[in-house]
Coordinates of C-alpha atoms in Angstrom, one line a residue:
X1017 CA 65.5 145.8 95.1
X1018 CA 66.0 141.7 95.0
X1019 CA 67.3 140.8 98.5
X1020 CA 71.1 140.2 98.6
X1021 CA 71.5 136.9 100.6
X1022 CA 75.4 136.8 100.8
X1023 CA 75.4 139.8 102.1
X1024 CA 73.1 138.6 105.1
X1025 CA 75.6 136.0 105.1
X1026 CA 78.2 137.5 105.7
X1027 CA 76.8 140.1 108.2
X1028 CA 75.6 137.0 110.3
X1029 CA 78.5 134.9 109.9
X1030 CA 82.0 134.2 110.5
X1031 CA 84.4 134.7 108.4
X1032 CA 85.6 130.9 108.2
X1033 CA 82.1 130.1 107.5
X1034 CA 82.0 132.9 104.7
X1035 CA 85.3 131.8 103.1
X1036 CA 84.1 127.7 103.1
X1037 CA 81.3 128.6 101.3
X1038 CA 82.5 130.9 98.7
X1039 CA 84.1 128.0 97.5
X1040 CA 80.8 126.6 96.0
X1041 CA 80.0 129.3 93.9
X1042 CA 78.9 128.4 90.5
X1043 CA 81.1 128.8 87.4
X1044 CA 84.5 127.9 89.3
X1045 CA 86.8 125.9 87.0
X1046 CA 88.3 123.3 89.0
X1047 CA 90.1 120.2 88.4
X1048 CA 88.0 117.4 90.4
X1049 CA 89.3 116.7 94.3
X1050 CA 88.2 114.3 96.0
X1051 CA 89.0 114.0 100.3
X1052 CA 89.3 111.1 102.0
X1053 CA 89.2 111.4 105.8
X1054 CA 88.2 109.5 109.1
X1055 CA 87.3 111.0 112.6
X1056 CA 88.3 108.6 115.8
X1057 CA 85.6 109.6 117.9
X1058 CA 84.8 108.6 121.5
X1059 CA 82.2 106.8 120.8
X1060 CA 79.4 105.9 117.9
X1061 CA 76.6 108.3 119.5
X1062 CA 77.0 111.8 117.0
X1063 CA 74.9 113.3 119.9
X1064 CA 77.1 113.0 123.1
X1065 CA 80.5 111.6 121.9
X1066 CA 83.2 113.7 120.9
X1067 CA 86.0 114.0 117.9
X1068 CA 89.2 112.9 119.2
X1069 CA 91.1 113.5 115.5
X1070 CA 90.8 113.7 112.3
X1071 CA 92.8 112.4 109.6
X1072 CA 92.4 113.6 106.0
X1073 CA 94.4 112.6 102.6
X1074 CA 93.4 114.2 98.8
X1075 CA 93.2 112.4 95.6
X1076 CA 93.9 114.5 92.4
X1077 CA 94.2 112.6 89.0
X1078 CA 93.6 109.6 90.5
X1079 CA 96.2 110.0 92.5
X1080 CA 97.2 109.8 96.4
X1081 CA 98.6 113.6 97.1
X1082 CA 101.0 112.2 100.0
X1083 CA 101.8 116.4 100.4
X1084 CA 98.5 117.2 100.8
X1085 CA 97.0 116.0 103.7
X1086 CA 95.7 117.1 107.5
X1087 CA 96.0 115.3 111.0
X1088 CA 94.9 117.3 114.2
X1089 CA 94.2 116.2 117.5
X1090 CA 91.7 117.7 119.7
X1091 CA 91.4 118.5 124.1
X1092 CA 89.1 115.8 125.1
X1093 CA 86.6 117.4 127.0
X1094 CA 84.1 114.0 127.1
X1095 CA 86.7 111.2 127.4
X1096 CA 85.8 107.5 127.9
X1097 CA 88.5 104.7 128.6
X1098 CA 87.1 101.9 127.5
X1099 CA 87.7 103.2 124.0
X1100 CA 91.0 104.0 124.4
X1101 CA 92.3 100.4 123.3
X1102 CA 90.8 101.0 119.6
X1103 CA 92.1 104.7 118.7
X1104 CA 95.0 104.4 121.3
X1105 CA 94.4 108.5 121.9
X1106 CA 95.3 109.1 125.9
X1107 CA 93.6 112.2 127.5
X1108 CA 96.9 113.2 128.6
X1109 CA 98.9 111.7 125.4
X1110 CA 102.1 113.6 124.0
X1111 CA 100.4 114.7 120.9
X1112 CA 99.7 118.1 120.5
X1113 CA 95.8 119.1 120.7
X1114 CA 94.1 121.6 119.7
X1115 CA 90.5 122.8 120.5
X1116 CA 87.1 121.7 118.2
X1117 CA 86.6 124.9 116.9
X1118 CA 90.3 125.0 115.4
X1119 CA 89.9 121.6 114.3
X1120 CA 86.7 122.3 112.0
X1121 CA 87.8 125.4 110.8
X1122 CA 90.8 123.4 109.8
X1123 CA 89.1 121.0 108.6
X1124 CA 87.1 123.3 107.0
X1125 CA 89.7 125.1 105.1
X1126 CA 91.6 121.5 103.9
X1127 CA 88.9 120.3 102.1
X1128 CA 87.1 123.2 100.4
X1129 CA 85.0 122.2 97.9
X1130 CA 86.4 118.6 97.4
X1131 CA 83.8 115.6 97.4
X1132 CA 84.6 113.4 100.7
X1133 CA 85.4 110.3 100.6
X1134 CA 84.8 107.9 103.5
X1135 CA 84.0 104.3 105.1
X1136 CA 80.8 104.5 106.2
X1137 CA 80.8 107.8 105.6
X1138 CA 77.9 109.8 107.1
X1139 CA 79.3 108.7 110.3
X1140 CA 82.0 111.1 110.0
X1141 CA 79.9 113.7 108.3
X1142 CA 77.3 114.0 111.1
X1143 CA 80.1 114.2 113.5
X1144 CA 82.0 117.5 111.7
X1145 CA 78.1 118.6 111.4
X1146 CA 77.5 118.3 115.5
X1147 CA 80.9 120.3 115.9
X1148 CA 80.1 123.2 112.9
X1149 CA 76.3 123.3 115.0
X1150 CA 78.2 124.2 118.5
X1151 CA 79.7 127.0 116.3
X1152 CA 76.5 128.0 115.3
X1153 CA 77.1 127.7 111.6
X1154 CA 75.4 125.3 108.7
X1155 CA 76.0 122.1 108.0
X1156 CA 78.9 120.6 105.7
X1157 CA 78.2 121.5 101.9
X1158 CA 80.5 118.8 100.1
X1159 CA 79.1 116.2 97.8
X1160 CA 80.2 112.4 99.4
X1161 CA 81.3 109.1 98.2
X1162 CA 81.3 105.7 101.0
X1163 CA 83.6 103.1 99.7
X1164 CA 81.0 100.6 101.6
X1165 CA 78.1 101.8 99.3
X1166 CA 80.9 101.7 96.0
X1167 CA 81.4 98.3 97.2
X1168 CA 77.5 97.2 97.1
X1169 CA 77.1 98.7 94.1
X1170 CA 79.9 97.0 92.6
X1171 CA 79.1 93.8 93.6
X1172 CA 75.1 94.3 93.1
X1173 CA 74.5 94.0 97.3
X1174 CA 71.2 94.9 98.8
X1175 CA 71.6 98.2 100.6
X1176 CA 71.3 96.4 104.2
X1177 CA 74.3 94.3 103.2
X1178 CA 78.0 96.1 104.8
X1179 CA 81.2 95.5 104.8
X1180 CA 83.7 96.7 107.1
X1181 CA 86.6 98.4 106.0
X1182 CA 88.6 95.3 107.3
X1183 CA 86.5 93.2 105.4
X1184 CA 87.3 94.9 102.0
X1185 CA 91.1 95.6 103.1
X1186 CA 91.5 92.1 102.8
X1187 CA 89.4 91.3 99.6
X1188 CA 91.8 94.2 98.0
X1189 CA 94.9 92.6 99.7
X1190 CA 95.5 96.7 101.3
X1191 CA 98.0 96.6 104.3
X1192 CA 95.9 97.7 107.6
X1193 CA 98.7 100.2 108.5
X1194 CA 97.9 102.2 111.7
X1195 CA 94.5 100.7 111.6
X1196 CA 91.8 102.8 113.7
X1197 CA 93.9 105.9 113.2
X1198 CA 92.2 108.7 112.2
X1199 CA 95.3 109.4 109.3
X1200 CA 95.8 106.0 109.1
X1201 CA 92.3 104.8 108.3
X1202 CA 92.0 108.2 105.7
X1203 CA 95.3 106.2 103.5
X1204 CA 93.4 102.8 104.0
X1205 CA 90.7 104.4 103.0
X1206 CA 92.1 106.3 100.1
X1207 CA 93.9 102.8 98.5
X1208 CA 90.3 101.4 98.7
X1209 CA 88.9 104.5 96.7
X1210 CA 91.1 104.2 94.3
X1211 CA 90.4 100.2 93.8
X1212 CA 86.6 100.5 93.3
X1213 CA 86.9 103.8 91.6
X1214 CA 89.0 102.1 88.9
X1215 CA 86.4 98.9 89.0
X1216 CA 83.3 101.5 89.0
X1217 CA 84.7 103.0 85.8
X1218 CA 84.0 106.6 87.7

């Protein structure tokens, strides 16, 4: 009898973990979604720094879904002041904040099968990956798209050649709303998508 590996899956598994990957089973008809999003972290070491939020925005037809998006805000338990002045997110702020595990699975469940779409990308990535390991789960599934890497390639850069997301705000003439938000950065983001999407031809 050939082994049945989702059911081994979902015997060792949680359900959250079941349900995000059924959702890159073959055959599924989907209209393309893309995900734009941006953690504010504590710090730029995926190791020993911490999500503070995520902000996350989908793109349907080429289109911004303004209804469709996802901002959370999680418990610090690592928190360093010194980066306080750049995400502006206080230990003890008046936003409401939930715990990493609700966040991912959140997360999780927002973006499905979508391709993500970030600046410097695999940032972000590795940092939803360190929290989905402390669940003791896999590692994110999603196909992914860095507006930085669109940008080289648009503009025939050598790989070791980045922009910032400043940077390319102003080439594009995007307003830097909410800058170093993690919602506001995922809109920012999102215009520039858009932009070099359209210039890409993709």
């Amino acid at each position: 009898m050939a082994f049945n590996w989702f059911k081994k899956i979902v015997k060792d598994h949680p359900k959250f973990w079941i349900s995000y990957l059924s959702y890159f089973e073959e055959n599924q008809n989907k209209k393309k979604r893309y995900v734009v999003f941006d953690c504010e972290t504590t710090g730029l070491d995926y190791k020993s720094d911490r999500i503070l939020s995520i902000g996350a925005v989908a793109i349907e037809n080429n289109q911004i879904i303004v209804g469709d998006f996802m901002e959370v805000f999680l418990l610090q338990d690592v928190f360093k002041a010194e980066s306080v002045p750049i995400h502006g997110i206080l230990k003890e702020g008046k936003e409401e904040k939930i715990v990493e595990a609700e966040a991912i699975i959140r997360f999780l469940e927002f973006i499905k099968d979508a391709t993500l779409v970030g600046h410097h990308v695999d940032f972000d990535i590795e940092m939803i990956n360190q929290g989905l390991a402390r669940l003791e789960v896999g590692k994110l599934k999603n196909q992914a798209m860095d507006t930085d890497v669109m940008y080289q390639k648009l503009k025939y850069l050598p790989q070791e050649q980045h922009s910032s997301l400043d940077e390319l705000c102003d080439i594009y003439k995007i307003r830097k709303s909410d800058r170093h938000t993690a919602s506001g950065d995922a809109f920012i983001t999102a215009l520039l998508f858009l932009k070099l999407k359209k210039k890409l031809e993709i």
